[in-house]
Short mmCIF file of C-alpha atoms in Angstrom, two decimals:
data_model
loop_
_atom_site.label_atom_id
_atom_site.label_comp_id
_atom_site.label_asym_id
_atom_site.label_seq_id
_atom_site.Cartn_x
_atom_site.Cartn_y
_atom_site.Cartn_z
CA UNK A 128 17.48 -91.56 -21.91
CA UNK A 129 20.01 -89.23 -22.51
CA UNK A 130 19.51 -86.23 -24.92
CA UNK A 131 20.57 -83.23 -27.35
CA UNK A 132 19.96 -81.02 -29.75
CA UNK A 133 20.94 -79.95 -33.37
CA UNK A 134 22.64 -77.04 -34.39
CA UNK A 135 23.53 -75.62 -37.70
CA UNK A 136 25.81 -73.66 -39.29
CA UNK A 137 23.40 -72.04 -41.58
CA UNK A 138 22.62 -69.80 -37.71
CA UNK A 139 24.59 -66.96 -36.76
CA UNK A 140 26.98 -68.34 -33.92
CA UNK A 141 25.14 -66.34 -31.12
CA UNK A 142 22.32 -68.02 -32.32
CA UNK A 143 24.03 -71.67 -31.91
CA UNK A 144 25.41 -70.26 -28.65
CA UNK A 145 21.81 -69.33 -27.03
CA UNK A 146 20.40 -72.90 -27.99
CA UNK A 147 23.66 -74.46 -26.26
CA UNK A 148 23.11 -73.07 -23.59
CA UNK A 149 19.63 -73.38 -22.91
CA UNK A 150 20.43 -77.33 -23.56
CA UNK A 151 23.34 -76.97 -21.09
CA UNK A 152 20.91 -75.75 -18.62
CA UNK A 153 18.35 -78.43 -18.68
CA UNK A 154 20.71 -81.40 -18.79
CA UNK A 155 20.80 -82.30 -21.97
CA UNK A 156 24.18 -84.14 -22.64
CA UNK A 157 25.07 -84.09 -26.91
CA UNK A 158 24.93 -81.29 -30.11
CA UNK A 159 24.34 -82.51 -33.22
CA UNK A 160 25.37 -80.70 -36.05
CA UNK A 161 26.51 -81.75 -39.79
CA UNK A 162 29.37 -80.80 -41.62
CA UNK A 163 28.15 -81.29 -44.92
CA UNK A 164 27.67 -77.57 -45.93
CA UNK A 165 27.56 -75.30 -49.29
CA UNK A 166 30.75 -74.90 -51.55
CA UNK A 167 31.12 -71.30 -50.33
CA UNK A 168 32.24 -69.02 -47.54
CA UNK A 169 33.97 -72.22 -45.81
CA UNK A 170 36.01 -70.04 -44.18
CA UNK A 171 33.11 -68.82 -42.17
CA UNK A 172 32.14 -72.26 -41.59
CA UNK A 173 35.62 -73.23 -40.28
CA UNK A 174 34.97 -70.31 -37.97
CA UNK A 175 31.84 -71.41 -36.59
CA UNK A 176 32.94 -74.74 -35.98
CA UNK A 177 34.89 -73.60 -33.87
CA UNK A 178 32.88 -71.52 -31.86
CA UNK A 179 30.74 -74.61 -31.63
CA UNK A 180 33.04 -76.58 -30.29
CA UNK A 181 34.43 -74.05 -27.71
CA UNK A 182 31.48 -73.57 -26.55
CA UNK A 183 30.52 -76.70 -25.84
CA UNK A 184 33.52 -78.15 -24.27
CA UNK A 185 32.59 -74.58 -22.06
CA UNK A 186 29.00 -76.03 -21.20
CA UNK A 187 30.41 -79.71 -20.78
CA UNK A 188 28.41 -80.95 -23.54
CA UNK A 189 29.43 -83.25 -26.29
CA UNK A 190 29.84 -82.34 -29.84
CA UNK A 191 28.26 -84.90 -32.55
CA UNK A 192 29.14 -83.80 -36.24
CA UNK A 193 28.03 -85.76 -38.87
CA UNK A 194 30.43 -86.10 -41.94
CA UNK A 195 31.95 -87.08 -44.82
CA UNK A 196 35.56 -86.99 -46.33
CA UNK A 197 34.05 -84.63 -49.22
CA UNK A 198 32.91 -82.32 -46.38
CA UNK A 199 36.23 -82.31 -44.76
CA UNK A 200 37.85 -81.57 -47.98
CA UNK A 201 35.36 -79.08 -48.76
CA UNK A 202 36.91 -77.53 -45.28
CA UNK A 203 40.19 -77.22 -45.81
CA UNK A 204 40.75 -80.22 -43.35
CA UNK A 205 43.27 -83.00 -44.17
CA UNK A 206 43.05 -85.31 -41.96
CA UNK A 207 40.26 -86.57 -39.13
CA UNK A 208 42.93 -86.32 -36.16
CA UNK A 209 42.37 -82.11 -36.81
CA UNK A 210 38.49 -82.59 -35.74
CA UNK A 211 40.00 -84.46 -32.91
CA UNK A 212 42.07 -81.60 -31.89
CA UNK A 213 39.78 -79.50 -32.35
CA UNK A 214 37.71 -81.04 -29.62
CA UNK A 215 34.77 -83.33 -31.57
CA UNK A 216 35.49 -87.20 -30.12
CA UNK A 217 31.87 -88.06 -31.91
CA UNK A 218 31.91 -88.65 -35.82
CA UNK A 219 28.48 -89.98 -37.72
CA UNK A 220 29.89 -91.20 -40.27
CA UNK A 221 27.98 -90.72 -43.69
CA UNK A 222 29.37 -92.17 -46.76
CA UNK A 223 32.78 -92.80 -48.30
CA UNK A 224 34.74 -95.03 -45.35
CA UNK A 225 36.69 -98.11 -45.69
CA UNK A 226 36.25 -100.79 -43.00
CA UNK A 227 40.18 -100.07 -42.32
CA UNK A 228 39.60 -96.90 -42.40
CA UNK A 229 36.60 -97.40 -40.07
CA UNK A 230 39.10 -99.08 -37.25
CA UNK A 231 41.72 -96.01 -37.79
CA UNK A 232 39.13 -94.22 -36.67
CA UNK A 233 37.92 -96.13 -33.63
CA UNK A 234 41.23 -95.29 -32.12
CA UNK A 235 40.44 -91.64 -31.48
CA UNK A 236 36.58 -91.22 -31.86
CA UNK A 237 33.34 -92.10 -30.61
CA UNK A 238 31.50 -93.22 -34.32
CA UNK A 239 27.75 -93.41 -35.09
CA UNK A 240 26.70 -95.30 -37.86
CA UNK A 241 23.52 -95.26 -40.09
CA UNK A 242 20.98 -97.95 -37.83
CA UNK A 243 19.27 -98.79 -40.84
CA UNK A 244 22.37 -100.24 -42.14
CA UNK A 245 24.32 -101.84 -39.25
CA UNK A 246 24.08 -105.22 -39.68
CA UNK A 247 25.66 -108.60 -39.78
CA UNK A 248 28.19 -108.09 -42.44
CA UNK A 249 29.35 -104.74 -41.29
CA UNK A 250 29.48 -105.59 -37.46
CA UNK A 251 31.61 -109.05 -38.52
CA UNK A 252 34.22 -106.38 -40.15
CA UNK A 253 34.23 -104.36 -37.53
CA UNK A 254 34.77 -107.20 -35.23
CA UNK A 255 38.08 -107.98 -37.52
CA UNK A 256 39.10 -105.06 -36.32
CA UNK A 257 38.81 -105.40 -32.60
CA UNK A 258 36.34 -102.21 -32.91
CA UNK A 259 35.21 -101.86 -29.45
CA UNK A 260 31.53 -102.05 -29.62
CA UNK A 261 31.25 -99.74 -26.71
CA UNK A 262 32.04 -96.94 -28.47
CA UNK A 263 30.04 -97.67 -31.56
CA UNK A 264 26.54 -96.24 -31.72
CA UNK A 265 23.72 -96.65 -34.41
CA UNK A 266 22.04 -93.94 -35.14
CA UNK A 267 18.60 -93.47 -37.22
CA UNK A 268 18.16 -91.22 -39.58
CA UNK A 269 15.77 -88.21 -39.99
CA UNK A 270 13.39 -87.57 -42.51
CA UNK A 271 12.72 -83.70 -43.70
CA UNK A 272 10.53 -85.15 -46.52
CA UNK A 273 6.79 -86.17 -45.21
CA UNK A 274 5.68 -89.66 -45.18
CA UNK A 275 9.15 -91.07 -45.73
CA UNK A 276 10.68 -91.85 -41.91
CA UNK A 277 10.11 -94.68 -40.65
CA UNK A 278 7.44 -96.97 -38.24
CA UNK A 279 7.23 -97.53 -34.46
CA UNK A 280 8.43 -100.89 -35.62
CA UNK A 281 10.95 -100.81 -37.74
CA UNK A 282 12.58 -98.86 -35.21
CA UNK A 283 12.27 -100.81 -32.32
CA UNK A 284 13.07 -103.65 -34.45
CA UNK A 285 16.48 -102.34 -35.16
CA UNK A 286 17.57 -101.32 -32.11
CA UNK A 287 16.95 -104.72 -30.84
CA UNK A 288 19.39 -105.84 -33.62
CA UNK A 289 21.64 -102.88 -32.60
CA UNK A 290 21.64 -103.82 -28.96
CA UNK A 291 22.53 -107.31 -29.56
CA UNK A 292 25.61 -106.46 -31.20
CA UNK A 293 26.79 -104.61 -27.77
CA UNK A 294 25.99 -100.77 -29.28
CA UNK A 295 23.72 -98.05 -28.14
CA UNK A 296 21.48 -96.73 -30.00
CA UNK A 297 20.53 -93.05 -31.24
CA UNK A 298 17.17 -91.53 -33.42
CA UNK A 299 15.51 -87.84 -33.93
CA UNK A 300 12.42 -86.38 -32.66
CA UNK A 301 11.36 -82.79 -34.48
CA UNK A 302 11.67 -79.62 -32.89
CA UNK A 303 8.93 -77.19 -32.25
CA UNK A 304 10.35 -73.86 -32.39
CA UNK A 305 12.75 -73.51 -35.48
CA UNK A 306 11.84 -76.36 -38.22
CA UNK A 307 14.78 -76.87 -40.83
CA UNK A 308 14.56 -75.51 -44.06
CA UNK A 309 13.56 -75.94 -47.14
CA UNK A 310 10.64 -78.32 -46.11
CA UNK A 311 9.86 -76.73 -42.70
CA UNK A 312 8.04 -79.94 -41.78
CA UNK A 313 10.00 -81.11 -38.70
CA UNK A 314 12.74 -83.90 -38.96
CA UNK A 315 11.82 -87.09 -37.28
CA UNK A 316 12.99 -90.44 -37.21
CA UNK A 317 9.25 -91.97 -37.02
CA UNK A 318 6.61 -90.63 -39.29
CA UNK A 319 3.98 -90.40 -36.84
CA UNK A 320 5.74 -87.90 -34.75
CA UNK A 321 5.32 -85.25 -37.49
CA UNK A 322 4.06 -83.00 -34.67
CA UNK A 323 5.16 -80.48 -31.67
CA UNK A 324 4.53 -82.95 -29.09
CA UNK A 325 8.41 -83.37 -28.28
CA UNK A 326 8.31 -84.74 -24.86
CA UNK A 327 5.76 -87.31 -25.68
CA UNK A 328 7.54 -88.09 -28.70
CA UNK A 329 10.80 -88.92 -26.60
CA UNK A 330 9.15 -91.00 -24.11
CA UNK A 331 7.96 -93.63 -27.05
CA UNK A 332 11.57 -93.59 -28.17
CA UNK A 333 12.73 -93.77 -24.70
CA UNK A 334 10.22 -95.95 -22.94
CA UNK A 335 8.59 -97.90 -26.15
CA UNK A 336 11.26 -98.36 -28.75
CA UNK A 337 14.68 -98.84 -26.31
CA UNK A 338 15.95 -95.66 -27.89
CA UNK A 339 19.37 -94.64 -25.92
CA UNK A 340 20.21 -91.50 -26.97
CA UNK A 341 17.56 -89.06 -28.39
CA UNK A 342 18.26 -85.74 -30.14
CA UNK A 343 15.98 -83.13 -31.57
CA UNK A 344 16.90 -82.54 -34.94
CA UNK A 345 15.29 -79.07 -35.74
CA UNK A 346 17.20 -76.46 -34.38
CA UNK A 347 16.15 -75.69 -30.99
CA UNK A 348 13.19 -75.98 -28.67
CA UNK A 349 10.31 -73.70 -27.26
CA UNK A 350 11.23 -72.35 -23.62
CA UNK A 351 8.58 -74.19 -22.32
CA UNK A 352 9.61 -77.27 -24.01
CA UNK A 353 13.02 -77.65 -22.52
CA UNK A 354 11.23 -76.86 -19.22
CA UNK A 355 9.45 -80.09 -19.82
CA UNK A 356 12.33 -81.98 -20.43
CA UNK A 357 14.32 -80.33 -17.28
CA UNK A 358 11.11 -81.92 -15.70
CA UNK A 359 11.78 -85.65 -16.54
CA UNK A 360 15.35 -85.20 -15.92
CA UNK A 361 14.33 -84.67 -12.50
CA UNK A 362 12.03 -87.61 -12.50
CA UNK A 363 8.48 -86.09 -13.38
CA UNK A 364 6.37 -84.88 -15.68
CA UNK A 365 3.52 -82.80 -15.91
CA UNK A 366 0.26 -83.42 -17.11
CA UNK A 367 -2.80 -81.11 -17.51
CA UNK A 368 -5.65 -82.06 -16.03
CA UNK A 369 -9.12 -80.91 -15.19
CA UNK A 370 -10.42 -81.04 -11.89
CA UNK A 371 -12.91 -80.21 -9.41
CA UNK A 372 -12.30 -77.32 -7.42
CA UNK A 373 -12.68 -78.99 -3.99
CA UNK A 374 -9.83 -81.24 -5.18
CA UNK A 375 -7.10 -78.87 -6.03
CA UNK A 376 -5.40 -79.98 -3.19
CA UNK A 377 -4.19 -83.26 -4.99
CA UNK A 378 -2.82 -80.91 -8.11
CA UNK A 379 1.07 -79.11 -8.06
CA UNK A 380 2.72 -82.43 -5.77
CA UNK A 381 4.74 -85.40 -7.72
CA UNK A 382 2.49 -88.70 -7.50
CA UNK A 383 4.40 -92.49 -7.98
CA UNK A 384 2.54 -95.37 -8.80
CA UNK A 385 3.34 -98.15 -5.91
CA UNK A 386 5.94 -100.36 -6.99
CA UNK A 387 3.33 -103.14 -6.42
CA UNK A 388 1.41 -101.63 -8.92
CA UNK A 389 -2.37 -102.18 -10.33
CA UNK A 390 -3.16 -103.09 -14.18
CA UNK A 391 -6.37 -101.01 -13.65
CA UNK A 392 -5.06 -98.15 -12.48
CA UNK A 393 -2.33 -95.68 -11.07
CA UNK A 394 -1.94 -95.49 -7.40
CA UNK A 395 -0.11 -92.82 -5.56
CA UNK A 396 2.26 -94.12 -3.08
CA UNK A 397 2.60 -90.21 -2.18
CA UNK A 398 -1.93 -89.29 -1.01
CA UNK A 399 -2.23 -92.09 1.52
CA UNK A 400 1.77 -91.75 3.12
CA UNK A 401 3.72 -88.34 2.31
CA UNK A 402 0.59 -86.04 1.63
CA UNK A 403 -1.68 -87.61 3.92
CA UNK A 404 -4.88 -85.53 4.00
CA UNK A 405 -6.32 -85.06 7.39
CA UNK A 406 -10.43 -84.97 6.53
CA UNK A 407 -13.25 -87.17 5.19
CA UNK A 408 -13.88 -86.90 2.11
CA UNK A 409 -17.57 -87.43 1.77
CA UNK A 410 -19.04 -89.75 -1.16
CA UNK A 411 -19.84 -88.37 -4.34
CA UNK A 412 -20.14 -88.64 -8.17
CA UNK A 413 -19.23 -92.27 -7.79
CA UNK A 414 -19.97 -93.18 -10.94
CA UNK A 415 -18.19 -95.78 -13.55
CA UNK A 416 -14.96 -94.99 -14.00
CA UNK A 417 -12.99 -95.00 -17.45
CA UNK A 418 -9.63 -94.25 -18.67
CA UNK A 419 -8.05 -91.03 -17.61
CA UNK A 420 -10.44 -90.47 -15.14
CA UNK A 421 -8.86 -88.61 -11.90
CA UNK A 422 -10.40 -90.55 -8.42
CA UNK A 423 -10.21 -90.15 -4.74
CA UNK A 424 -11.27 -93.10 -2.16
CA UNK A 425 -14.03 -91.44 0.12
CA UNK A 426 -14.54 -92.41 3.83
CA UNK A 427 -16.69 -95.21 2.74
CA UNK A 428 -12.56 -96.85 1.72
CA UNK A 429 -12.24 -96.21 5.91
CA UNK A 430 -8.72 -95.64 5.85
CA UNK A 431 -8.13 -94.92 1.89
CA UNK A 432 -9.80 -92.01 2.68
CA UNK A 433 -7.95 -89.44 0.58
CA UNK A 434 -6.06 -92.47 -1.63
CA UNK A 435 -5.67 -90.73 -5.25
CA UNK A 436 -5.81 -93.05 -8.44
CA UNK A 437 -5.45 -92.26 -12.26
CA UNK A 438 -7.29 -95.01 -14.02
CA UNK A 439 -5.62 -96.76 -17.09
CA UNK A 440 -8.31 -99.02 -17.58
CA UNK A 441 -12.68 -99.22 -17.34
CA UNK A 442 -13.86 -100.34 -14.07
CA UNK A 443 -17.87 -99.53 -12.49
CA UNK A 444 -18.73 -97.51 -10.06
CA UNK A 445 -18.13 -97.87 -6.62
CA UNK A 446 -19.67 -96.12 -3.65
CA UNK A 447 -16.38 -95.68 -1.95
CA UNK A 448 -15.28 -93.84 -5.21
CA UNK A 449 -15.32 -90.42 -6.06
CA UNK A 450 -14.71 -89.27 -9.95
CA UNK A 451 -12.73 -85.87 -9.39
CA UNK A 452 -11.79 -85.12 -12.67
CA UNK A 453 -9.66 -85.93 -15.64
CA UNK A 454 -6.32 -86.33 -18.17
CA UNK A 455 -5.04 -87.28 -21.41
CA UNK A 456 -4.69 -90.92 -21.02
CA UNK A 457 -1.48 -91.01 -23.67
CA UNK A 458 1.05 -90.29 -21.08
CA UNK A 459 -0.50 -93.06 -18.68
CA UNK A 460 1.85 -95.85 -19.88
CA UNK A 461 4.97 -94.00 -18.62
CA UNK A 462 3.93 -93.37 -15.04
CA UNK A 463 5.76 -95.59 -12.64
CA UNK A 464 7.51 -95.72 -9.28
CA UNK A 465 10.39 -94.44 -11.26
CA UNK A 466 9.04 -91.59 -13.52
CA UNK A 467 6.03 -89.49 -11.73
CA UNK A 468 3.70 -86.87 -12.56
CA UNK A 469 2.74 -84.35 -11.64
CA UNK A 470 -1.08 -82.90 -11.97
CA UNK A 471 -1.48 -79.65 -12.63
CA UNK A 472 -4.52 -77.01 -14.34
CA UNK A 473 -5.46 -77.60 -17.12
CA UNK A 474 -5.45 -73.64 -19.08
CA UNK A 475 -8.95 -73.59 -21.00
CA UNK A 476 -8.70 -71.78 -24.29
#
């Protein structure tokens, strides 16, 4: 999954500037921003887009701008190539474009298209064109309105369709610091991620729906929130948990499920090999176990003494099975040998 955020030119440009480079910093790849703005003070407009750009091609991150040829008029810009030169090699294109037009294009910029409506008879013109498909992404919209974005489904459904026509494929998750006027209620691709859960939000895209590409499109993210996604960058995420003291040992290290890996459960390839305890752990609170539950093997497991598991599924007790505490199960499904997590305290309000 590779990411970004949104930035508008309704913000002062120090303003766009601190949330570049707080994206920069936790390897986030894209800014979004659109270029369809009010009928006055272009001039200041034409002055932050440039400051945009600048800094980005500074931070090494890649402009998107979403537009229109009534925007670009609205500008003072001609012609497209003067974006180009300006340093933007992404275009979403809105409205307004010819097929040939479309292909002129294609010779100079990376262009995004609405994913609700790429299909058949638009990718058979491009194909006319010798469009090179590589460089074509679809992108979902976002929704500021509530209950109008779309369903899990429908957009996993299209970016099978996208995929098959050799394109990756872009959507929105909200933001959960500065939500985008005049609604202020978040802008998501998928109506059920109306909330501030951002990371968890991005993994469905990510993990769930084959999203490639996934950008927040309120204008910037808590501190702690781009911490989060530094975090599964580098392979890991957190998750709260609550635990018995005796067990803190197990918290603050990065577990992996085994690549040979248990429908009942997640296994730590990293408590029985890399953090190897060296004492018994004595049997206790074996008790059924249930999803989310936190459990150790005791010395009754002989040498999986000290094996962690997270269970993903109900299983009964076992005397050779401790229950040592406990998570949210809705980040289970994304803990692999690939991606691991990482257990830590759980703050108490």
């Amino acid at each position: 999954m590779e990411l970004g955020v949104s930035v508008y030119l309704a913000y002062e440009l120090d303003e766009i500037k601190a949330v570049l480079q707080k994206a920069a910093s936790n390897n986030f790849k894209y800014a979004f921003t659109s270029l369809h703005i009010p009928e006055d003070d272009t001039s200041k407009y034409i002055d932050k887009i440039k400051g945009l750009v600048e800094e980005c091609k500074r931070l090494k991150l890649y402009p998107m701008v979403d537009v229109s040829p009534r925007a670009l008029k609205m500008l003072g810009i001609n012609e497209f190539n003067e974006l180009h030169d300006l340093g933007i090699e992404h275009l979403r294109l809105d409205f307004g474009f010819s097929y040939d037009e479309i292909a002129k294009l294609s010779e100079q910029f990376i262009l995004i298209f609405n994913a609700s409506t790429l299909n058949k008879e638009t990718y058979i013109e491009l194909s006319k064109r010798n469009i090179n498909f590589n460089n074509v992404y679809g992108c979902h919209n976002f929704y500021p309105k509530k209950y109008t974005a779309l369903t899990e489904e429908k957009v996993k459904d299209i970016n099978i369709r996208i995929h098959g026509y050799g394109m990756k494929t872009m959507a929105f998750v909200m933001g959960d610091d500065k939500l985008r006027a005049p609604m202020f209620e978040g802008l998501p691709t998928i109506e059920k991620q109306r909330n501030n859960d951002v990371l968890y939000n991005a993994l469905v895209l990510d993990k769930k729906l084959d999203t490639d590409i996934v950008i927040v499109g309120d204008f910037g993210l808590k501190d702690e929130t781009f911490r989060q996604f530094a975090n599964y960058q580098n392979g890991f995420i957190e998750i709260p948990c609550t635990i018995k003291p005796q067990y803190e040992s197990f918290l603050n290290y990065i577990h992996h499920d085994r690549f040979d890996n248990s429908e009942f459960f997640i296994r730590s390839s990293e408590s029985i090999y890399k953090y190897k305890i060296d004492y018994q752990i004595e049997a206790e609170n074996t008790v059924d176990r249930k999803p989310g539950d936190i459990c150790v093997s005791n010395t009754n497991y002989l040498r999986y003494n000290g094996e962690l598991e997270i269970m993903k599924k109900d299983l009964p007790s076992d005397n050779r099975v401790n229950v040592i505490g406990q998570v949210d199960t809705k980040y289970l499904d994304f803990i692999d040998e690939h991606l691991g997590v990482k257990l830590i305290k759980k703050v108490l309000d």
